[in-house]
CSV table of C-alpha atoms and ligand atoms in Angstrom, one decimal:
chain,number,residue,atom,x,y,z
L,28,UNK,CA,88.0,-78.7,53.8
L,29,UNK,CA,88.9,-82.7,53.0
L,30,UNK,CA,86.5,-85.1,53.8
L,31,UNK,CA,88.2,-85.9,57.0
L,32,UNK,CA,89.1,-82.0,58.5
L,33,UNK,CA,84.9,-82.1,57.6
L,34,UNK,CA,84.1,-84.7,59.2
L,35,UNK,CA,86.4,-84.2,62.2
L,36,UNK,CA,84.5,-80.7,62.1
L,37,UNK,CA,81.3,-81.9,62.0
L,38,UNK,CA,82.5,-84.9,65.2
L,39,UNK,CA,83.4,-81.8,67.4
L,40,UNK,CA,80.5,-79.8,66.9
L,41,UNK,CA,78.1,-82.4,67.6
L,42,UNK,CA,80.0,-83.1,70.8
L,43,UNK,CA,79.8,-79.3,71.2
L,44,UNK,CA,75.5,-79.2,71.6
L,45,UNK,CA,75.8,-82.8,73.6
L,46,UNK,CA,74.5,-85.1,70.4
L,47,UNK,CA,75.6,-88.7,71.4
L,48,UNK,CA,75.6,-89.8,67.1
L,49,UNK,CA,78.1,-91.7,66.0
L,50,UNK,CA,79.6,-90.2,62.7
L,51,UNK,CA,78.1,-92.5,59.8
L,52,UNK,CA,81.1,-94.1,58.0
L,53,UNK,CA,82.7,-92.7,54.8
L,54,UNK,CA,81.9,-94.4,51.0
L,55,UNK,CA,84.6,-96.0,50.4
L,56,UNK,CA,85.6,-95.4,46.7
L,57,UNK,CA,86.1,-97.5,43.6
L,58,UNK,CA,89.5,-96.0,43.8
L,59,UNK,CA,90.3,-96.9,47.3
L,60,UNK,CA,88.1,-100.6,47.6
L,61,UNK,CA,90.7,-101.6,44.4
L,62,UNK,CA,93.8,-100.3,46.8
L,63,UNK,CA,93.2,-101.8,49.7
L,64,UNK,CA,91.6,-105.1,48.1
L,65,UNK,CA,95.0,-105.7,46.1
L,66,UNK,CA,97.1,-104.4,49.0
L,67,UNK,CA,94.8,-107.5,51.4
L,68,UNK,CA,95.2,-109.9,48.7
L,69,UNK,CA,99.3,-109.8,48.2
L,70,UNK,CA,99.6,-110.0,52.2
L,71,UNK,CA,97.4,-112.1,53.0
L,72,UNK,CA,95.9,-114.2,49.8
L,73,UNK,CA,92.2,-112.7,51.1
L,74,UNK,CA,90.0,-112.2,47.5
L,75,UNK,CA,87.5,-109.5,48.8
L,76,UNK,CA,84.7,-109.8,45.4
L,77,UNK,CA,82.1,-106.6,44.8
L,78,UNK,CA,79.7,-109.2,47.4
L,79,UNK,CA,82.4,-108.3,50.4
L,80,UNK,CA,83.2,-104.5,49.5
L,81,UNK,CA,80.2,-103.5,52.5
L,82,UNK,CA,81.9,-105.5,55.2
L,83,UNK,CA,85.0,-104.2,54.0
L,84,UNK,CA,84.0,-100.6,54.7
L,85,UNK,CA,82.5,-101.4,57.9
L,86,UNK,CA,85.2,-103.2,59.4
L,87,UNK,CA,88.0,-100.9,57.9
L,88,UNK,CA,85.4,-98.0,58.6
L,89,UNK,CA,85.2,-98.7,62.2
L,90,UNK,CA,88.7,-98.6,63.5
L,91,UNK,CA,89.7,-95.9,61.3
L,92,UNK,CA,86.7,-93.9,63.3
L,93,UNK,CA,88.6,-95.8,66.6
L,94,UNK,CA,91.8,-94.1,65.1
L,95,UNK,CA,89.8,-90.3,64.2
L,96,UNK,CA,90.2,-91.3,60.3
L,97,UNK,CA,88.5,-90.3,57.5
L,98,UNK,CA,90.4,-90.8,54.6
L,99,UNK,CA,90.6,-94.7,53.2
L,100,UNK,CA,94.2,-93.9,51.4
L,101,UNK,CA,95.5,-92.5,54.1
L,102,UNK,CA,94.8,-95.3,56.6
L,103,UNK,CA,96.7,-97.2,54.0
L,104,UNK,CA,99.3,-95.2,53.8
L,105,UNK,CA,99.8,-96.2,57.3
L,106,UNK,CA,99.2,-99.6,57.5
L,107,UNK,CA,102.4,-100.1,55.4
L,108,UNK,CA,104.3,-98.0,56.6
L,109,UNK,CA,107.2,-99.4,59.0
L,110,UNK,CA,106.6,-101.5,61.8
L,111,UNK,CA,104.1,-99.0,63.3
L,112,UNK,CA,102.0,-99.4,60.6
L,113,UNK,CA,103.1,-103.7,61.0
L,114,UNK,CA,101.6,-103.5,64.3
L,115,UNK,CA,98.1,-101.9,63.1
L,116,UNK,CA,98.5,-104.2,59.9
L,117,UNK,CA,98.3,-107.1,62.6
L,118,UNK,CA,95.2,-105.7,64.5
L,119,UNK,CA,93.8,-104.4,61.1
L,120,UNK,CA,93.8,-108.5,60.3
L,121,UNK,CA,91.8,-109.5,63.1
L,122,UNK,CA,89.4,-107.6,61.9
L,123,UNK,CA,89.4,-108.3,58.4
L,124,UNK,CA,89.8,-112.4,58.4
L,125,UNK,CA,85.6,-114.6,59.1
L,126,UNK,CA,86.7,-116.7,62.6
L,127,UNK,CA,84.1,-118.4,62.5
L,128,UNK,CA,84.9,-122.2,63.9
L,129,UNK,CA,83.7,-124.9,65.8
L,130,UNK,CA,84.7,-128.5,67.6
L,131,UNK,CA,84.3,-130.8,65.8
L,132,UNK,CA,82.9,-128.8,62.4
L,133,UNK,CA,82.9,-131.1,60.0
L,134,UNK,CA,82.2,-134.5,61.7
L,135,UNK,CA,82.9,-137.0,59.1
L,136,UNK,CA,86.7,-135.2,58.5
L,137,UNK,CA,86.7,-136.2,62.3
L,138,UNK,CA,86.1,-139.6,62.4
L,139,UNK,CA,88.1,-140.6,59.1
L,140,UNK,CA,90.6,-138.7,61.5
L,141,UNK,CA,89.7,-141.3,64.3
L,142,UNK,CA,90.3,-144.2,61.8
L,143,UNK,CA,93.5,-142.9,60.4
L,144,UNK,CA,94.6,-142.8,64.1
L,145,UNK,CA,93.0,-146.0,65.6
L,146,UNK,CA,95.2,-147.3,62.7
L,147,UNK,CA,98.5,-145.4,62.5
L,148,UNK,CA,98.4,-146.7,66.8
L,149,UNK,CA,98.1,-150.8,65.9
L,150,UNK,CA,100.9,-150.5,63.9
L,151,UNK,CA,103.6,-149.4,66.6
L,152,UNK,CA,103.7,-146.0,67.0
L,153,UNK,CA,107.8,-145.0,66.7
L,154,UNK,CA,108.1,-141.2,67.7
L,155,UNK,CA,104.7,-138.9,68.5
L,156,UNK,CA,102.3,-138.0,66.3
L,157,UNK,CA,102.2,-134.7,64.9
L,158,UNK,CA,99.2,-132.6,63.8
L,159,UNK,CA,98.6,-129.2,62.1
L,160,UNK,CA,96.0,-127.7,62.1
L,161,UNK,CA,96.2,-124.3,59.9
L,162,UNK,CA,94.2,-121.7,60.1
L,163,UNK,CA,93.2,-123.1,63.5
L,164,UNK,CA,90.9,-119.4,64.3
L,165,UNK,CA,90.1,-119.7,67.7
L,166,UNK,CA,91.8,-123.2,68.3
L,167,UNK,CA,88.1,-125.4,68.5
L,168,UNK,CA,89.4,-127.6,65.8
L,169,UNK,CA,93.3,-127.6,67.4
L,170,UNK,CA,91.3,-129.2,69.8
L,171,UNK,CA,89.1,-130.8,68.5
L,172,UNK,CA,92.2,-133.4,66.4
L,173,UNK,CA,93.9,-133.1,70.4
L,174,UNK,CA,90.5,-134.4,71.7
L,175,UNK,CA,90.6,-137.6,68.8
L,176,UNK,CA,94.7,-138.1,69.6
L,177,UNK,CA,94.6,-138.0,73.5
L,178,UNK,CA,91.2,-141.2,72.6
L,179,UNK,CA,93.0,-142.4,70.4
L,180,UNK,CA,95.7,-143.1,72.6
L,181,UNK,CA,94.0,-143.9,76.2
L,182,UNK,CA,94.2,-147.0,76.8
L,183,UNK,CA,97.9,-147.2,75.2
L,184,UNK,CA,101.5,-147.2,77.1
L,185,UNK,CA,102.4,-143.6,75.6
L,186,UNK,CA,98.8,-141.4,75.8
L,187,UNK,CA,100.3,-138.1,75.3
L,188,UNK,CA,102.7,-139.1,72.6
L,189,UNK,CA,101.1,-136.4,70.5
L,190,UNK,CA,101.4,-133.2,70.0
L,191,UNK,CA,99.1,-130.3,67.6
L,192,UNK,CA,100.6,-126.9,65.5
L,193,UNK,CA,97.7,-124.1,65.9
L,194,UNK,CA,99.0,-121.6,63.5
L,195,UNK,CA,96.5,-118.5,62.4
L,196,UNK,CA,97.1,-115.0,61.0
L,197,UNK,CA,94.8,-113.5,63.8
L,198,UNK,CA,96.9,-112.6,67.0
L,199,UNK,CA,94.0,-112.6,68.6
L,200,UNK,CA,92.4,-115.6,67.4
L,201,UNK,CA,95.2,-117.0,69.2
L,202,UNK,CA,95.2,-115.5,72.3
L,203,UNK,CA,91.3,-116.7,72.2
L,204,UNK,CA,93.0,-120.1,71.4
L,205,UNK,CA,95.3,-120.4,74.3
L,206,UNK,CA,93.1,-119.3,76.6
L,207,UNK,CA,91.0,-122.4,75.7
L,208,UNK,CA,87.4,-120.6,76.9
L,209,UNK,CA,84.4,-121.4,74.9
L,210,UNK,CA,81.0,-120.5,75.2
L,211,UNK,CA,78.5,-124.2,75.1
L,212,UNK,CA,77.4,-123.4,72.0
L,213,UNK,CA,80.6,-124.2,70.0
L,214,UNK,CA,81.2,-127.2,72.1
L,215,UNK,CA,77.5,-128.4,70.6
L,216,UNK,CA,78.8,-131.4,67.9
L,217,UNK,CA,81.7,-133.2,71.0
L,218,UNK,CA,80.6,-136.3,72.1
L,219,UNK,CA,79.1,-135.5,75.9
L,220,UNK,CA,81.9,-138.1,77.5
L,221,UNK,CA,84.7,-136.4,75.5
L,222,UNK,CA,83.0,-132.7,76.6
L,223,UNK,CA,83.0,-134.6,80.9
L,224,UNK,CA,86.6,-136.3,80.2
L,225,UNK,CA,88.7,-132.4,78.5
L,226,UNK,CA,86.6,-129.9,79.9
L,227,UNK,CA,86.1,-128.3,82.6
L,228,UNK,CA,83.1,-126.2,83.4
L,229,UNK,CA,83.3,-122.5,84.2
L,230,UNK,CA,80.9,-120.7,87.2
L,231,UNK,CA,79.8,-117.9,83.9
L,232,UNK,CA,78.4,-121.2,81.8
L,233,UNK,CA,81.5,-121.5,79.7
L,234,UNK,CA,84.1,-124.7,79.3
L,235,UNK,CA,87.7,-124.8,79.9
L,236,UNK,CA,89.5,-127.4,78.2
L,237,UNK,CA,92.0,-129.4,80.8
L,238,UNK,CA,95.0,-128.2,81.6
L,239,UNK,CA,96.8,-131.4,80.2
L,240,UNK,CA,94.9,-131.2,76.4
L,241,UNK,CA,96.1,-127.4,76.8
L,242,UNK,CA,99.4,-128.6,77.2
L,243,UNK,CA,99.9,-130.8,73.6
L,244,UNK,CA,98.9,-128.0,71.7
L,245,UNK,CA,101.2,-125.2,70.7
L,246,UNK,CA,100.0,-121.8,68.9
L,247,UNK,CA,102.1,-120.1,66.6
L,248,UNK,CA,100.8,-116.8,64.3
L,249,UNK,CA,101.5,-118.2,60.6
L,250,UNK,CA,100.5,-116.8,57.3
L,251,UNK,CA,99.7,-119.2,55.5
L,252,UNK,CA,101.6,-117.2,51.9
L,253,UNK,CA,104.4,-117.5,54.3
L,254,UNK,CA,104.4,-121.3,54.0
L,255,UNK,CA,108.4,-121.7,52.7
L,256,UNK,CA,109.1,-120.3,56.0
L,257,UNK,CA,107.3,-122.1,58.0
L,258,UNK,CA,109.3,-124.3,60.5
L,259,UNK,CA,106.6,-127.7,60.4
L,260,UNK,CA,107.5,-130.7,58.1
L,261,UNK,CA,107.2,-134.4,59.4
L,262,UNK,CA,103.8,-134.1,60.3
L,263,UNK,CA,101.9,-137.2,60.4
L,264,UNK,CA,98.0,-135.2,59.5
L,265,UNK,CA,97.8,-131.9,58.6
L,266,UNK,CA,93.4,-130.3,58.1
L,267,UNK,CA,93.4,-126.8,56.4
L,268,UNK,CA,89.2,-126.5,56.0
L,269,UNK,CA,87.6,-122.9,55.6
L,270,UNK,CA,91.0,-121.1,55.5
L,271,UNK,CA,91.7,-121.8,51.5
L,272,UNK,CA,88.1,-120.9,50.5
L,273,UNK,CA,88.9,-117.5,50.5
L,274,UNK,CA,92.1,-117.6,48.2
L,275,UNK,CA,92.4,-117.7,44.8
L,276,UNK,CA,92.2,-121.3,42.9
L,277,UNK,CA,95.7,-121.1,41.6
L,278,UNK,CA,97.1,-119.6,45.3
L,279,UNK,CA,94.5,-123.0,46.6
L,280,UNK,CA,96.7,-125.4,44.7
L,281,UNK,CA,100.6,-123.4,45.7
L,282,UNK,CA,99.6,-124.1,49.6
L,283,UNK,CA,98.1,-127.5,49.5
L,284,UNK,CA,101.5,-128.6,46.9
L,285,UNK,CA,103.1,-127.2,49.9
L,286,UNK,CA,101.1,-128.6,52.6
L,287,UNK,CA,102.3,-132.2,51.0
L,288,UNK,CA,105.7,-131.8,51.0
L,289,UNK,CA,105.4,-131.3,54.7
L,290,UNK,CA,103.3,-134.8,55.2
L,291,UNK,CA,105.6,-137.8,56.7
L,292,UNK,CA,104.9,-140.4,54.4
L,293,UNK,CA,101.4,-142.5,55.0
L,294,UNK,CA,99.7,-138.4,56.3
L,295,UNK,CA,97.0,-137.6,56.2
L,296,UNK,CA,95.9,-134.1,54.6
L,297,UNK,CA,92.1,-133.6,55.3
L,298,UNK,CA,90.9,-130.4,53.9
L,299,UNK,CA,87.3,-129.3,53.4
L,300,UNK,CA,84.7,-130.8,51.4
L,301,UNK,CA,84.8,-128.6,48.1
L,302,UNK,CA,87.3,-126.3,48.6
L,303,UNK,CA,89.4,-128.0,45.4
L,304,UNK,CA,88.1,-130.7,44.3
L,305,UNK,CA,90.7,-130.6,41.2
L,306,UNK,CA,93.8,-130.6,42.8
L,307,UNK,CA,96.1,-134.0,42.4
L,308,UNK,CA,99.9,-134.5,43.7
L,309,UNK,CA,101.8,-135.9,41.9
L,310,UNK,CA,102.8,-137.7,46.4
L,311,UNK,CA,99.2,-138.0,47.3
L,312,UNK,CA,96.3,-140.9,46.9
L,313,UNK,CA,92.8,-139.2,47.4
L,314,UNK,CA,91.3,-141.2,50.6
L,315,UNK,CA,88.4,-143.1,49.1
L,316,UNK,CA,86.0,-141.6,50.9
L,317,UNK,CA,82.7,-139.2,49.6
L,318,UNK,CA,82.8,-137.9,52.9
L,319,UNK,CA,85.7,-135.9,53.3
L,320,UNK,CA,88.5,-134.4,51.0
L,321,UNK,CA,91.4,-136.0,51.9
L,322,UNK,CA,94.7,-137.9,51.3
L,323,UNK,CA,97.7,-140.0,52.2
L,324,UNK,CA,100.7,-139.4,51.7
L,325,UNK,CA,102.4,-142.9,49.4
L,326,UNK,CA,105.2,-144.2,50.4
X,28,SAM,C1,86.9,-119.6,58.6
X,28,SAM,S1,88.0,-120.0,60.0
X,28,SAM,C2,88.5,-121.0,60.1
X,28,SAM,C3,88.8,-122.4,61.4
X,28,SAM,C4,88.4,-123.6,61.0
X,28,SAM,N1,89.9,-123.6,60.6
X,28,SAM,C5,87.7,-124.2,60.5
X,28,SAM,O1,87.1,-125.2,59.3
X,28,SAM,O2,86.4,-124.3,61.7
X,28,SAM,C6,89.4,-118.7,58.6
X,28,SAM,C7,90.8,-118.8,60.1
X,28,SAM,O3,91.6,-118.8,58.5
X,28,SAM,C8,92.8,-116.9,59.1
X,28,SAM,N2,93.4,-116.7,58.2
X,28,SAM,C9,92.5,-116.4,57.4
X,28,SAM,N3,93.9,-116.2,56.4
X,28,SAM,C10,95.1,-116.1,57.0
X,28,SAM,C11,96.0,-116.5,56.2
X,28,SAM,N4,97.1,-115.4,55.4
X,28,SAM,N5,97.1,-117.3,56.8
X,28,SAM,C12,96.9,-118.1,57.7
X,28,SAM,N6,95.9,-117.5,58.4
X,28,SAM,C13,94.6,-117.2,58.0
X,28,SAM,C14,91.3,-116.4,59.6
X,28,SAM,O4,91.9,-116.0,60.8
X,28,SAM,C15,90.8,-117.5,60.4
X,28,SAM,O5,90.7,-117.8,62.0
């Protein structure tokens, strides 16, 4: 009897006896681990090392349990198989990506953004500002960008002259970003007057971003490995934080080179401190601020 059939008959006999227990997750073999890691990295860039093996096993195992499967190799074949596989793959992405985030997660980066936008606005805007949150997760970073832009433009003639593009590989995360409702703990780093100005308290204790700010944020699915196909160009600001850390260094470099091309002259690229300390680009100039890792495009 193979593992799957054995586990199913074990599960059935438990049901027959009326015992309410979950079947233990099947061990991920060395070969299955290698195969899953290879496919994940090829398709998303995410590197799962030995330390995160239990994370992979737990998340694959839980999904397989929902599907009544116990064989990792069969499940891999299923997710690689045509349109039906693509739907399952997309669902799996929600489970295998780390979506931890919060508003104003790295305050010095947002302080830099505010100074940068103030200078741009003082110099006179020729067109609306375009900002991009890459790997936006559930939207906190994108709405933080929107709050700063709204604040900087607040007392000008062009208060809504900005748009934020928020992209992520996870559809589930993007749906949450679109709903724009958040528990209070995610908003702890927000200035109280901004909370009052841009959020509405909900009866259940959570907060909802006001519709006029939500309207300035456009959420879209984008795999960062497919940047070449992405239509985003002419960006004034790109935020790419806590995404590259999961990738190999050569891939981080490749992604950053592509992002540099998407900036307007004078545009600002902000990445996570320590995410790519030795990267340089001939068209970019590092921002002289030890608290952030950021670059502006020359010209
Ligand atoms: C840890 S969150 C970072 C969220 C936010 N940028 C921040 O700093 O708080 C990483 C996000 O990157 C997304 N992600 C992972 N791999 C990706 C890929 N290949 N393309 C696009 N997004 C990806 C995940 O779905 C997740 O939402």
